[in-house]
PDB file of C-alpha atoms in Angstrom:
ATOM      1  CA  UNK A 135      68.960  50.464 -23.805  1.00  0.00           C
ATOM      2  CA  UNK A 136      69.303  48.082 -20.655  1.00  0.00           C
ATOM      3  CA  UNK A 137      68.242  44.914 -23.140  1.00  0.00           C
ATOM      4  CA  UNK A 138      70.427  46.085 -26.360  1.00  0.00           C
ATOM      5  CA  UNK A 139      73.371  46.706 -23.844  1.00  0.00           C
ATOM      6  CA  UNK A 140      73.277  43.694 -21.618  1.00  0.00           C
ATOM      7  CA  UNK A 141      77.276  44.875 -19.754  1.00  0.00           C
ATOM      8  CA  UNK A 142      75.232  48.292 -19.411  1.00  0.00           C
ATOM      9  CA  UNK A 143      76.510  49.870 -16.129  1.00  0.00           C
ATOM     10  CA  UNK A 144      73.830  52.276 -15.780  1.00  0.00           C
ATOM     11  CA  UNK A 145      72.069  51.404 -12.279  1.00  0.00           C
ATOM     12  CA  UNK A 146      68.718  50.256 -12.165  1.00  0.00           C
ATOM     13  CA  UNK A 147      66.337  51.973 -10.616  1.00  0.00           C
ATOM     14  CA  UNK A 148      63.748  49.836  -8.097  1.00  0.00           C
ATOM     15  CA  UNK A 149      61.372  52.530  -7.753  1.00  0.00           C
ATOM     16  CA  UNK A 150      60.528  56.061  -7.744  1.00  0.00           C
ATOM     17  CA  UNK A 151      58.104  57.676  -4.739  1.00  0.00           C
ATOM     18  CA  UNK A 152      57.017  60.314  -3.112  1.00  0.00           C
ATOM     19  CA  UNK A 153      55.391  60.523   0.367  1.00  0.00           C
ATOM     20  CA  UNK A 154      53.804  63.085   2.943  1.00  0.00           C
ATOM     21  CA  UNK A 155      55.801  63.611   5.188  1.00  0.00           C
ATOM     22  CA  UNK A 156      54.572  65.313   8.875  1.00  0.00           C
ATOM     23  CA  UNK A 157      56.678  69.312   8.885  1.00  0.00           C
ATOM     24  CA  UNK A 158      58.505  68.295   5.590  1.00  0.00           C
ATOM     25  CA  UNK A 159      55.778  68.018   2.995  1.00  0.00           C
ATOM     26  CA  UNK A 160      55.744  65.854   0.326  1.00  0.00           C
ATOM     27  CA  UNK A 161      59.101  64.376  -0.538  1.00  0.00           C
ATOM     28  CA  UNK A 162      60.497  62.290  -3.299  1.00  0.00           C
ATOM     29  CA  UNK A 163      62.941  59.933  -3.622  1.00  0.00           C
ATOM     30  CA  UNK A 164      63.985  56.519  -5.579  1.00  0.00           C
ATOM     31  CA  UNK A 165      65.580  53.052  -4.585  1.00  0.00           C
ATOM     32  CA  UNK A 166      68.158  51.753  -6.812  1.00  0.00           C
ATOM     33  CA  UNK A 167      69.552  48.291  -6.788  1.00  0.00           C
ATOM     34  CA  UNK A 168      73.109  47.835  -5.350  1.00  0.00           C
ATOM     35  CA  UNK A 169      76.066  47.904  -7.374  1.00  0.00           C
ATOM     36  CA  UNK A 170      77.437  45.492  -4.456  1.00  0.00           C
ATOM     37  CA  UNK A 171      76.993  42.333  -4.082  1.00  0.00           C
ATOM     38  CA  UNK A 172      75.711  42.403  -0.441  1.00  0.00           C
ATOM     39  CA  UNK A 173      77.519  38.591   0.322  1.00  0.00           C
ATOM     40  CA  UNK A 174      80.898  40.153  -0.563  1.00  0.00           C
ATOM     41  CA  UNK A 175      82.356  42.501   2.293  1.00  0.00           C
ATOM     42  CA  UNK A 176      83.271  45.806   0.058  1.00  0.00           C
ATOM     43  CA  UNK A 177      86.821  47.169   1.371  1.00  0.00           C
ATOM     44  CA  UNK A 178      86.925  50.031  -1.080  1.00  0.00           C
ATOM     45  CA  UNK A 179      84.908  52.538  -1.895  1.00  0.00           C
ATOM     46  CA  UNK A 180      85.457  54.692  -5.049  1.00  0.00           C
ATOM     47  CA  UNK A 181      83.372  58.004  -6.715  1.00  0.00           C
ATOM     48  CA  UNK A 182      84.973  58.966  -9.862  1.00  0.00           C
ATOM     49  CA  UNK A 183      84.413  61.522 -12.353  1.00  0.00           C
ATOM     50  CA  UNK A 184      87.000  61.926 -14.864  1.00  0.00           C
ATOM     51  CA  UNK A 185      87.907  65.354 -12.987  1.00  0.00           C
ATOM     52  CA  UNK A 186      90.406  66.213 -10.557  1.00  0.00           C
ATOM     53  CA  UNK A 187      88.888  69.706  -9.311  1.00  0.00           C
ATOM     54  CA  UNK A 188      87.747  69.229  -5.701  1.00  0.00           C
ATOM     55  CA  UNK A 189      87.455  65.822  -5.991  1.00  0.00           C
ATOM     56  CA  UNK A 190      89.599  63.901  -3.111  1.00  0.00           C
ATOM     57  CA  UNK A 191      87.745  62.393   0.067  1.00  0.00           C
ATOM     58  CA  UNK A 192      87.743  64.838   3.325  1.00  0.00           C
ATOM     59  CA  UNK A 193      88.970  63.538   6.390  1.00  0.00           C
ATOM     60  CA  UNK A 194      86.327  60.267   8.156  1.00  0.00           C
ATOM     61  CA  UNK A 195      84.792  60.113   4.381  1.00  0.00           C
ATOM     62  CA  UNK A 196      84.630  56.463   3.434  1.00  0.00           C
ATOM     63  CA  UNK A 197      84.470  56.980  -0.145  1.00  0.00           C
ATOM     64  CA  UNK A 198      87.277  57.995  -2.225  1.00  0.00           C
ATOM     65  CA  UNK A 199      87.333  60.237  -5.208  1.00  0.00           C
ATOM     66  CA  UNK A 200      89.315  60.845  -8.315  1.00  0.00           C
ATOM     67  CA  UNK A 201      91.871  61.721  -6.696  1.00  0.00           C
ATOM     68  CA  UNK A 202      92.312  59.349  -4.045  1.00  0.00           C
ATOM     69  CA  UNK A 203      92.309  56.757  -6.999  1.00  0.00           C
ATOM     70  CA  UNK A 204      94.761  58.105  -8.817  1.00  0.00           C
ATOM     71  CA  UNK A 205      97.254  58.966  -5.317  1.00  0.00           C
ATOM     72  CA  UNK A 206      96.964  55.215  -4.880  1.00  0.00           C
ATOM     73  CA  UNK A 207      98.076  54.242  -8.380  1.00  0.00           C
ATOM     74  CA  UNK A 208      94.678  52.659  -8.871  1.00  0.00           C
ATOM     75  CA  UNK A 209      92.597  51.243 -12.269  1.00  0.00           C
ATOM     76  CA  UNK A 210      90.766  48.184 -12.713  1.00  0.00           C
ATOM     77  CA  UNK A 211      92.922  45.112 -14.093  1.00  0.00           C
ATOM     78  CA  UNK A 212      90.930  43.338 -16.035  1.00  0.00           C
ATOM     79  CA  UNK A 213      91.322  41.184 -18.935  1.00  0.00           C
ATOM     80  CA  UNK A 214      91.441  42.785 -22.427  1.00  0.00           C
ATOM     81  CA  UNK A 215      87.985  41.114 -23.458  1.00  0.00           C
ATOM     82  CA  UNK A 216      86.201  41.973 -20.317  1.00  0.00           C
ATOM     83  CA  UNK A 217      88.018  45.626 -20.379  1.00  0.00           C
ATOM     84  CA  UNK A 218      86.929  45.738 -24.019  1.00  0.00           C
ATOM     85  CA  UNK A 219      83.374  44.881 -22.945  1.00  0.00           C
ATOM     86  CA  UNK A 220      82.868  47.171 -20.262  1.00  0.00           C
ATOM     87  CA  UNK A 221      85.393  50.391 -22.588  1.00  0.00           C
ATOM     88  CA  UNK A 222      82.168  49.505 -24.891  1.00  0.00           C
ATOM     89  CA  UNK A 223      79.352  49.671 -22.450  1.00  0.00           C
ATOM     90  CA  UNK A 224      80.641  52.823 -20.971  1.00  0.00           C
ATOM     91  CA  UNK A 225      80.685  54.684 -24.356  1.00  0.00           C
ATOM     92  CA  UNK A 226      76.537  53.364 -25.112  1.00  0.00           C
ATOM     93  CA  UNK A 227      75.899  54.247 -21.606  1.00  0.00           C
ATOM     94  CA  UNK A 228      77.625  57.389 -22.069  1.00  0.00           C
ATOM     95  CA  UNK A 229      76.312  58.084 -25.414  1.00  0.00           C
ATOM     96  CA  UNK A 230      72.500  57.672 -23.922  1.00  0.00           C
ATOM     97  CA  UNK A 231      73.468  59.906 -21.365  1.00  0.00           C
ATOM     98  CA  UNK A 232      74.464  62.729 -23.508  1.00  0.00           C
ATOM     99  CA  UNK A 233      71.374  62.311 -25.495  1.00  0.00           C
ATOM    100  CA  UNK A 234      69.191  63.382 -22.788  1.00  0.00           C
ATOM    101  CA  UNK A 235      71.523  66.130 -21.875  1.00  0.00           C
ATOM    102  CA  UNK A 236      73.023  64.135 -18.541  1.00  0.00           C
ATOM    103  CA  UNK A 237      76.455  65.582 -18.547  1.00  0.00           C
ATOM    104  CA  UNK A 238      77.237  64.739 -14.735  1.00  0.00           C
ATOM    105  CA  UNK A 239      77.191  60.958 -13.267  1.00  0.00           C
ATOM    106  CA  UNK A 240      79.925  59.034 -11.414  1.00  0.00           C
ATOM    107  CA  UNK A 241      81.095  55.995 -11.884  1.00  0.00           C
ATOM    108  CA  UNK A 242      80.930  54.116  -8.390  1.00  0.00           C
ATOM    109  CA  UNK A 243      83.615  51.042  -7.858  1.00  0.00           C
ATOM    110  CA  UNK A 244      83.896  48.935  -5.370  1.00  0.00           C
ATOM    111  CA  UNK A 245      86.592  46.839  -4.309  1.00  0.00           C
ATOM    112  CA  UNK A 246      86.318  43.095  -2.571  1.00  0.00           C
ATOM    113  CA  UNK A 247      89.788  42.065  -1.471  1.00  0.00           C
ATOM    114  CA  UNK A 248      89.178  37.808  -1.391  1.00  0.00           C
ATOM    115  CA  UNK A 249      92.572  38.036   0.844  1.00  0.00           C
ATOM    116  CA  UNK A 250      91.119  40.167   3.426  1.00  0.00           C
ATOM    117  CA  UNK A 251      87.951  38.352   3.365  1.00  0.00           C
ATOM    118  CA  UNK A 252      89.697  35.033   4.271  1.00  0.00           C
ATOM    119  CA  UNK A 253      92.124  36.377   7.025  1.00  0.00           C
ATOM    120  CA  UNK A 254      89.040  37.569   8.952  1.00  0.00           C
ATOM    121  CA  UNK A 255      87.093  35.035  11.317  1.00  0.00           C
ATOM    122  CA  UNK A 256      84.527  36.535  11.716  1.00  0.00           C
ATOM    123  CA  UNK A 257      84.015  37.477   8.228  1.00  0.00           C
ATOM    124  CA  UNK A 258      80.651  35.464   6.702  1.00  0.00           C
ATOM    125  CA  UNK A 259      81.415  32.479   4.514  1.00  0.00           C
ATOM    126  CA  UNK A 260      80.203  33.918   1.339  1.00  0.00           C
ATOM    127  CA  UNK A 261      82.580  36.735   1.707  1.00  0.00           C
ATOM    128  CA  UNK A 262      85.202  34.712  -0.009  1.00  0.00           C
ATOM    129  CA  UNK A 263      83.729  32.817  -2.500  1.00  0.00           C
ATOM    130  CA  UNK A 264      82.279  34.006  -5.582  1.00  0.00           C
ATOM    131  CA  UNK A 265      79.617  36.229  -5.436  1.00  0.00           C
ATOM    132  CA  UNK A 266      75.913  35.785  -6.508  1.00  0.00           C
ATOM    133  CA  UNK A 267      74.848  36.717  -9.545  1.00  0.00           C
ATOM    134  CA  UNK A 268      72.219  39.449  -9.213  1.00  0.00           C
ATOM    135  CA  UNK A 269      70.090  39.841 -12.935  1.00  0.00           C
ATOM    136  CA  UNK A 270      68.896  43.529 -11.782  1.00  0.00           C
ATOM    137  CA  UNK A 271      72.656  44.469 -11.230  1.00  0.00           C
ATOM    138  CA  UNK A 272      74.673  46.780 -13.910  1.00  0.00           C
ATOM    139  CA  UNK A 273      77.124  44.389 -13.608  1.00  0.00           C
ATOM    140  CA  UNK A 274      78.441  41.128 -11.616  1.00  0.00           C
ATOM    141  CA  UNK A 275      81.057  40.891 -10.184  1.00  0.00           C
ATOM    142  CA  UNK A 276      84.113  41.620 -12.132  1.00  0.00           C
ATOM    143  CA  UNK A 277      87.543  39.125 -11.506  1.00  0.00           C
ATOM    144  CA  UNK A 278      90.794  41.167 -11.554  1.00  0.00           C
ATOM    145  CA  UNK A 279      93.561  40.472 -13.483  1.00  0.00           C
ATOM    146  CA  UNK A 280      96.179  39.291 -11.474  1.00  0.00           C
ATOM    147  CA  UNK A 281      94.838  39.678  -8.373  1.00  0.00           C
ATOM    148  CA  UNK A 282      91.936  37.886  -6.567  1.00  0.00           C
ATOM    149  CA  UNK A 283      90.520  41.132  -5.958  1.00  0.00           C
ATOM    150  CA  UNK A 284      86.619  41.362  -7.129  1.00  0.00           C
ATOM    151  CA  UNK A 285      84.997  44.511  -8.931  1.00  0.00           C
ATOM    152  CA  UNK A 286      81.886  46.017  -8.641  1.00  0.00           C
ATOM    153  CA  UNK A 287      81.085  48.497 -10.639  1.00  0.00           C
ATOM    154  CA  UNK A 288      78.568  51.181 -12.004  1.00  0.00           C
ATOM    155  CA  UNK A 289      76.903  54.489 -13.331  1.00  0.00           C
ATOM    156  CA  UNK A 290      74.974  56.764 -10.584  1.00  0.00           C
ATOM    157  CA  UNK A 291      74.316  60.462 -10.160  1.00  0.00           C
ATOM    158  CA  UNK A 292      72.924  60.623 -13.268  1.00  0.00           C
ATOM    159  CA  UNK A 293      69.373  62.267 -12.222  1.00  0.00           C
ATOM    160  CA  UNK A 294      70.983  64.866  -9.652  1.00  0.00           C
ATOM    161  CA  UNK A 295      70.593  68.080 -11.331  1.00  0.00           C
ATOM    162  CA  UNK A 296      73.134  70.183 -12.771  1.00  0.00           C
ATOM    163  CA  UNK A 297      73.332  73.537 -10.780  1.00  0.00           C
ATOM    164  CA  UNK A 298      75.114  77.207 -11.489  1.00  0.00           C
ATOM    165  CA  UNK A 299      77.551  75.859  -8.991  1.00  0.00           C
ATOM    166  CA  UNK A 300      78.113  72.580 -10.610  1.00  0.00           C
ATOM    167  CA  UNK A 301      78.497  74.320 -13.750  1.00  0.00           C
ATOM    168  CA  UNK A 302      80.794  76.801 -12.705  1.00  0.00           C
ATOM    169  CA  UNK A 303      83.176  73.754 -12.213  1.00  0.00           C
ATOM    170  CA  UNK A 304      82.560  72.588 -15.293  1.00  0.00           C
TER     171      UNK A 304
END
């Protein structure tokens, strides 16, 4: 999928493990490559759904939701043959998805503000300049429409299962 959809925002995993671990047993987990760029400072944080049930940040969370998006009259400006690329990524992605019977993922955005980045001294260099490309990222860096804000964004969640609860929701 990943080489016939190259704008593909499905995250790439690193790795998948498992280790013994002393009073917990054997554990598993997996390491994913960042959807940020780690030489671009990321000043917001986005989880969205496509749902509006329960889904705004609680009070010291970070990381917005739908919700929070939509109070701040958010969506990403970008320009119409970069928003038609990604539009079409997001349906293959989504369509790949579905055929495996993933029904729940999140689409994780992040926000670089260049302005910010530049009115902060003690900010790193790279933080305002462009960022570097990274191959195993879903996607570089995306450049705003008439802003200098940067996009990152991607597809994650996708291999948490989907409880009674979740479905209840649904």
């Amino acid at each position: 999928h990943i080489q016939h959809v190259p704008r593909s925002l499905i995250v790439r995993y690193a790795g998948l493990h498992r280790a013994q671990i002393p009073g917990h047993g054997l554990q598993y987990f997996s390491v994913m490559v960042s959807v940020f760029d780690p030489s671009c400072a990321v000043h917001e944080t986005f989880d969205v759904k496509g749902s509006t049930l329960h889904r705004r940040s609680k009070d010291g969370e970070s990381i917005g939701k739908d919700e929070n998006w939509m109070d701040a009259g958010l969506r990403l400006r970008l320009p119409e043959d970069i928003r038609h690329q990604i539009r079409e990524a997001h349906e293959q992605d989504s369509a790949l998805l579905a055929s495996h019977h993933v029904m729940d993922y999140s689409l994780l955005i992040g926000i670089h503000h260049r302005d910010r980045a530049t009115q902060h001294a003690d900010a790193p260099a790279s933080s305002s300049s462009a960022p570097a490309t990274n191959a195993l990222a879903p996607s570089s860096a995306l450049q705003a429409e008439g802003t200098d804000d940067l996009y990152f964004v991607g597809l994650i969640d996708f291999l948490i299962g989907f409880g009674i609860k979740k479905t209840g929701r649904a």
